Coordinates of C-alpha atoms and ligand atoms in Angstrom, one line a residue:
M1 CA 79.1 72.3 67.7
A2 CA 77.1 74.0 65.3
A3 CA 73.9 72.1 64.6
K4 CA 72.5 70.8 61.4
I5 CA 69.2 72.5 60.6
I6 CA 66.6 70.1 60.0
D7 CA 64.6 71.7 56.7
G8 CA 61.1 70.7 57.3
K9 CA 60.0 73.0 54.2
A10 CA 62.3 70.8 51.9
I11 CA 61.1 67.5 53.8
A12 CA 57.4 68.9 53.4
Q13 CA 58.1 69.4 49.5
E14 CA 59.5 65.9 49.0
I15 CA 56.6 64.0 50.6
R16 CA 54.0 66.4 48.8
Q17 CA 55.7 65.4 45.6
K18 CA 54.8 61.6 46.5
I19 CA 51.6 62.8 47.5
K20 CA 51.0 64.7 44.3
E21 CA 51.8 61.3 42.2
E22 CA 49.6 59.1 44.1
T23 CA 46.7 61.1 44.1
A24 CA 47.1 61.5 40.3
E25 CA 47.2 57.6 40.1
L26 CA 44.3 57.1 42.3
K27 CA 42.4 59.2 40.1
E28 CA 43.4 57.7 36.8
K29 CA 43.0 54.1 38.0
H30 CA 40.1 54.3 40.2
G31 CA 38.4 57.6 39.3
V32 CA 38.8 58.7 42.9
V33 CA 39.8 62.2 44.1
P34 CA 40.7 63.3 47.6
G35 CA 38.4 65.5 49.2
L36 CA 39.1 67.7 52.1
V37 CA 37.0 70.4 53.8
T38 CA 38.4 73.0 56.2
I39 CA 36.2 74.8 58.7
L40 CA 37.1 78.0 60.0
V41 CA 35.4 79.7 62.4
G42 CA 36.4 83.8 63.2
E43 CA 39.2 85.6 62.0
N44 CA 41.9 84.7 64.0
P45 CA 44.9 86.1 62.0
A46 CA 47.1 82.8 62.8
S47 CA 44.2 80.4 61.7
V48 CA 43.2 82.7 59.0
S49 CA 47.0 82.0 57.5
Y50 CA 47.1 78.0 58.5
V51 CA 43.8 77.4 56.7
K52 CA 44.8 79.4 53.6
A53 CA 47.9 77.4 53.6
K54 CA 46.1 74.0 54.0
Q55 CA 43.7 75.0 51.1
R56 CA 46.7 76.2 48.7
T57 CA 48.3 72.8 49.5
A58 CA 45.3 70.6 48.9
G59 CA 44.8 72.5 45.3
D60 CA 48.5 72.2 44.6
L61 CA 48.3 68.1 45.3
G62 CA 45.1 67.7 42.9
F63 CA 42.6 67.4 45.8
Y64 CA 39.0 68.4 45.7
S65 CA 38.6 71.2 48.5
V66 CA 36.2 73.2 49.8
Q67 CA 36.7 76.2 52.4
E68 CA 33.9 77.2 55.0
N69 CA 34.1 80.1 56.7
L70 CA 31.9 80.7 59.9
P71 CA 31.4 84.0 61.7
E72 CA 32.9 84.2 65.0
D73 CA 29.6 84.2 66.9
V74 CA 28.2 81.4 64.8
S75 CA 26.4 78.8 67.2
E76 CA 27.5 75.4 68.2
E77 CA 24.5 74.0 66.3
E78 CA 25.0 75.6 63.2
L79 CA 28.4 74.3 63.1
L80 CA 27.2 70.6 64.2
K81 CA 24.9 70.9 61.2
L82 CA 27.7 71.7 59.0
I83 CA 30.0 68.8 60.1
D84 CA 27.0 66.4 59.7
K85 CA 26.5 67.8 56.0
Y86 CA 30.1 66.8 55.2
N87 CA 29.9 63.7 57.1
K88 CA 27.4 62.8 54.6
D89 CA 29.1 64.1 51.2
E90 CA 30.7 61.6 49.4
K91 CA 33.1 64.1 48.0
I92 CA 34.4 64.9 50.9
H93 CA 37.1 62.4 52.8
G94 CA 38.6 64.5 55.2
I95 CA 36.8 67.3 57.6
L96 CA 39.2 69.6 59.5
V97 CA 37.7 72.2 61.8
Q98 CA 40.5 74.5 62.8
L99 CA 41.1 75.1 66.5
P100 CA 41.1 77.1 68.8
L101 CA 37.2 77.6 68.6
P102 CA 35.7 80.5 70.3
K103 CA 34.8 80.1 73.8
H104 CA 30.9 79.6 73.2
I105 CA 31.4 76.4 71.2
D106 CA 32.2 73.2 73.0
E107 CA 35.1 71.9 71.4
R108 CA 35.0 68.3 72.6
K109 CA 31.4 68.2 71.2
I110 CA 32.7 69.2 67.6
L111 CA 35.3 66.9 67.3
Y112 CA 33.2 63.9 68.5
A113 CA 30.7 65.0 66.1
I114 CA 33.2 64.4 62.9
D115 CA 33.2 60.8 61.4
P116 CA 36.2 59.1 62.7
R117 CA 36.6 57.8 59.1
K118 CA 36.7 61.4 58.0
D119 CA 38.9 62.7 61.2
V120 CA 42.2 63.7 59.2
D121 CA 43.4 65.7 62.2
G122 CA 43.4 62.5 64.3
F123 CA 41.3 64.2 66.9
H124 CA 38.3 62.0 67.6
P125 CA 38.6 60.0 70.7
V126 CA 38.1 57.0 68.3
N127 CA 41.4 57.5 66.5
V128 CA 43.2 59.0 69.7
G129 CA 42.2 55.3 71.5
K130 CA 43.7 53.4 68.4
M131 CA 46.8 55.3 68.3
V132 CA 47.5 55.0 71.9
I133 CA 47.3 51.1 71.3
G134 CA 49.1 51.3 68.4
E135 CA 46.3 50.4 65.9
P136 CA 46.3 51.8 62.3
C137 CA 44.3 55.2 62.4
F138 CA 44.8 58.9 61.7
L139 CA 48.1 60.1 63.3
P140 CA 47.6 63.8 64.6
C141 CA 49.6 65.7 62.0
T142 CA 51.7 67.8 64.2
P143 CA 53.2 64.4 66.1
H144 CA 53.1 62.7 62.7
G145 CA 55.1 65.3 61.1
I146 CA 57.7 65.2 64.0
L147 CA 58.4 61.5 63.4
V148 CA 59.2 62.2 60.0
L149 CA 61.3 64.7 60.8
L150 CA 63.3 62.5 63.3
E151 CA 63.6 59.8 60.8
K152 CA 64.8 62.1 57.7
A153 CA 67.1 63.8 60.0
G154 CA 68.9 60.3 60.6
C155 CA 68.3 60.4 64.3
E156 CA 68.9 57.4 66.2
V157 CA 65.5 57.3 68.6
S158 CA 65.3 53.8 69.6
G159 CA 66.7 53.7 73.6
A160 CA 67.3 57.6 73.4
E161 CA 66.1 59.7 76.2
V162 CA 63.3 61.8 74.5
V163 CA 62.2 64.9 76.6
V164 CA 58.8 66.4 75.6
I165 CA 57.9 70.0 77.0
G166 CA 54.2 70.4 76.9
R167 CA 51.3 68.0 77.2
S168 CA 48.4 69.3 75.0
N169 CA 46.3 67.0 73.1
I170 CA 47.3 68.5 70.0
V171 CA 51.1 68.0 70.3
G172 CA 52.8 66.8 73.6
K173 CA 50.5 63.9 74.7
P174 CA 50.2 62.2 71.5
V175 CA 54.0 62.6 70.5
A176 CA 55.5 61.5 73.9
N177 CA 53.0 58.4 73.3
L178 CA 53.8 57.7 69.7
L179 CA 57.8 57.8 70.5
L180 CA 57.4 55.3 73.2
Q181 CA 55.7 52.7 71.0
K182 CA 57.8 49.9 69.4
R183 CA 57.2 51.7 66.1
K184 CA 59.6 51.7 63.3
P185 CA 61.3 53.1 62.1
V186 CA 61.0 56.0 64.8
G187 CA 59.8 55.1 68.3
N188 CA 60.9 52.8 71.4
A189 CA 62.4 56.0 73.2
T190 CA 62.5 56.4 76.9
V191 CA 60.1 59.4 77.3
T192 CA 59.8 62.0 79.8
V193 CA 56.8 64.8 79.7
C194 CA 57.7 68.2 81.3
H195 CA 54.8 70.8 81.9
T196 CA 53.8 73.4 84.4
G197 CA 54.0 71.2 87.3
T198 CA 57.5 69.9 86.6
R199 CA 59.8 70.5 89.9
D200 CA 63.2 71.3 88.1
L201 CA 62.7 71.3 84.4
V202 CA 66.5 72.2 83.7
F203 CA 67.2 68.7 85.4
H204 CA 65.2 66.9 82.5
T205 CA 66.2 69.2 79.4
K206 CA 69.8 68.6 80.5
R207 CA 69.2 64.8 80.1
A208 CA 67.5 65.0 76.9
D209 CA 69.2 63.3 73.7
I210 CA 66.1 64.6 71.7
L211 CA 64.1 67.8 73.1
I212 CA 60.8 68.3 71.7
V213 CA 59.3 71.6 72.9
A214 CA 55.5 72.5 72.4
V215 CA 54.8 75.3 75.2
G216 CA 53.7 78.0 72.8
K217 CA 55.7 80.7 74.5
P218 CA 58.6 82.3 72.8
K219 CA 62.2 81.3 73.7
V220 CA 61.7 79.1 76.8
V221 CA 64.3 76.8 76.0
T222 CA 67.9 78.4 76.1
G223 CA 71.2 77.0 75.5
D224 CA 72.5 76.8 78.9
M225 CA 69.4 74.4 79.4
V226 CA 70.4 71.5 76.9
K227 CA 73.4 69.0 76.5
E228 CA 76.0 69.3 73.7
G229 CA 74.7 67.3 70.9
V230 CA 70.9 67.4 71.6
V231 CA 68.5 67.0 68.8
V232 CA 65.8 69.8 69.2
I233 CA 62.3 70.0 67.5
D234 CA 60.8 73.4 68.0
V235 CA 57.0 73.1 67.9
G236 CA 56.2 76.6 68.7
V237 CA 55.2 79.3 66.2
N238 CA 54.9 82.6 68.3
R239 CA 53.7 85.9 66.9
I240 CA 56.2 88.4 68.4
G241 CA 55.2 91.5 66.5
T242 CA 54.9 92.6 62.5
T243 CA 57.4 94.4 60.2
P244 CA 56.9 97.6 58.8
E245 CA 55.0 95.7 55.7
G246 CA 52.9 94.3 58.1
K247 CA 54.2 90.9 58.2
A248 CA 53.9 88.4 61.1
I249 CA 57.7 88.4 62.9
L250 CA 57.7 84.6 64.1
C251 CA 59.8 82.5 66.5
G252 CA 59.7 79.3 68.2
D253 CA 59.5 78.0 71.9
V254 CA 63.5 77.6 71.7
D255 CA 66.1 80.4 71.5
F256 CA 67.4 79.3 68.3
D257 CA 70.6 81.3 68.4
S258 CA 72.3 80.1 71.8
V259 CA 70.5 76.5 71.5
K260 CA 72.0 76.1 67.7
E261 CA 75.6 76.3 69.2
K262 CA 75.2 73.2 71.3
A263 CA 72.7 71.1 69.4
S264 CA 73.7 68.5 66.7
A265 CA 70.3 69.0 64.8
I266 CA 67.5 71.5 65.4
T267 CA 64.5 72.5 63.3
P268 CA 64.0 76.5 62.5
V269 CA 60.5 78.6 63.0
P270 CA 59.4 78.9 60.4
G271 CA 60.6 76.4 57.9
G272 CA 60.4 73.5 60.5
V273 CA 57.5 71.7 62.1
G274 CA 54.8 74.0 60.6
P275 CA 55.1 72.6 56.9
M276 CA 55.1 69.0 58.1
T277 CA 51.8 69.7 59.7
I278 CA 50.2 70.8 56.9
T279 CA 52.0 68.0 55.0
M280 CA 50.6 65.0 57.1
L281 CA 47.1 66.4 56.7
M282 CA 47.2 65.8 53.2
K283 CA 48.8 62.4 53.7
N284 CA 45.9 61.5 55.7
T285 CA 43.3 63.2 53.5
L286 CA 44.7 60.8 50.8
E287 CA 44.5 57.8 52.9
A288 CA 41.1 58.5 54.0
A289 CA 40.4 58.6 50.3
K290 CA 41.5 55.0 49.8
L291 CA 39.6 54.2 52.8
W292 CA 36.6 55.2 51.6
A293 CA 37.1 53.8 48.0
G294 CA 37.6 50.2 49.7
L295 CA 41.6 50.2 48.6
P296 CA 44.3 49.1 50.7
N297 CA 45.4 52.1 53.2
E298 CA 47.3 53.1 56.0
V299 CA 44.5 54.0 58.4
S300 CA 42.5 51.1 59.0
Ligands
L34_401 N1 42.2 71.3 63.9 N2 43.7 73.0 64.3 C1 43.5 71.9 64.1 N3 44.3 71.2 63.3 C2 45.7 71.2 63.4 O1 46.8 70.6 63.0 C3 46.0 72.5 63.8 N4 47.2 73.2 63.8 C4 47.8 73.9 65.1 C5 46.5 75.0 65.3 N5 45.2 74.5 65.1 C6 44.9 73.5 64.2 C7 47.8 73.5 63.0 O2 47.4 73.4 61.5 C8 49.0 74.5 64.4 N6 49.1 74.4 62.9 C9 49.8 74.9 62.3 C10 50.0 74.8 60.9 C11 50.9 75.5 60.0 C12 51.9 76.0 60.4 C13 52.0 76.3 61.7 C14 50.7 75.5 62.9 C15 52.9 76.6 59.7 O3 52.8 76.5 58.3 N7 53.8 77.3 60.2 C16 54.6 78.0 59.2 C17 54.6 79.5 59.2 C18 53.3 80.0 58.9 C19 53.4 81.4 59.1 O4 54.1 82.2 58.2 O5 52.4 82.0 59.4 C20 56.2 77.6 59.6 O6 57.1 77.5 58.7 O7 56.4 77.3 60.8

């Protein structure tokens, strides 16, 4: 079977169009413009590129957006001060601190400092807790994007055997949690989470109806590890080299060429999960703006 390619870029574009329209309406009817600040510490090339894309998208959608660039050696105290400033800024509804942070900064302290009502990443423990018990909250962007991809791909999730590889706080843990919930239209799956302590990874990958791979290593899942007809969501974006023109060469955590021969559907890298992550950040920022304006919203 040759897999259907799940076009994350196109799906992201479709959702962005809706966000753009809603943003215009919010401005016209209520005089509210969604505001997003993205905070980047240092110059990690991947982070620079992701934050740039977030800023560009926010601009395209008609948001008010601010970019803060801090040097690699900025103190934790300086960063906390900046977060406090935006916690109080009425024009800003969403605060994003791009991860990873340099080692001398305590990531936990930073994420805890963001006002949960501006936590458009969904990383604050208040939002993580709400997510786990199924209350309205900011859903983390990558897992939320994966739910939308599965929905748009017409994938039957209820009752499916879902196998997640990776247990990070950003992807593995939250996506596993969301998929086991009785959520509609995507949820109610039987979920297995595999990680570095898993004894027999292939035993699990071979039983997956839906396989979500968020490991951060190139091509760890190959065609011989999956069953015929599986739906594969590849979360990895690995930089495996540069072209003569200096552009990064990207590949996923999945060996696309061998897996696509057996899968019924698969996300490509680039152009799969990545664009959805950015789109769901915009969605969260729009909802945050409605929340602050006292309007009906999806996060409270
Ligand atoms: N705070 N830190 C915070 N929030 C996040 O949601 C993230 N993440 C992850 C890293 N750190 C974060 C992102 O934004 C990963 N991530 C992310 C965002 C966008 C893309 C990939 C990862 C993306 O757009 N990927 C493109 C290719 C981009 C390129 O050319 O480099 C794609 O098509 O997959």
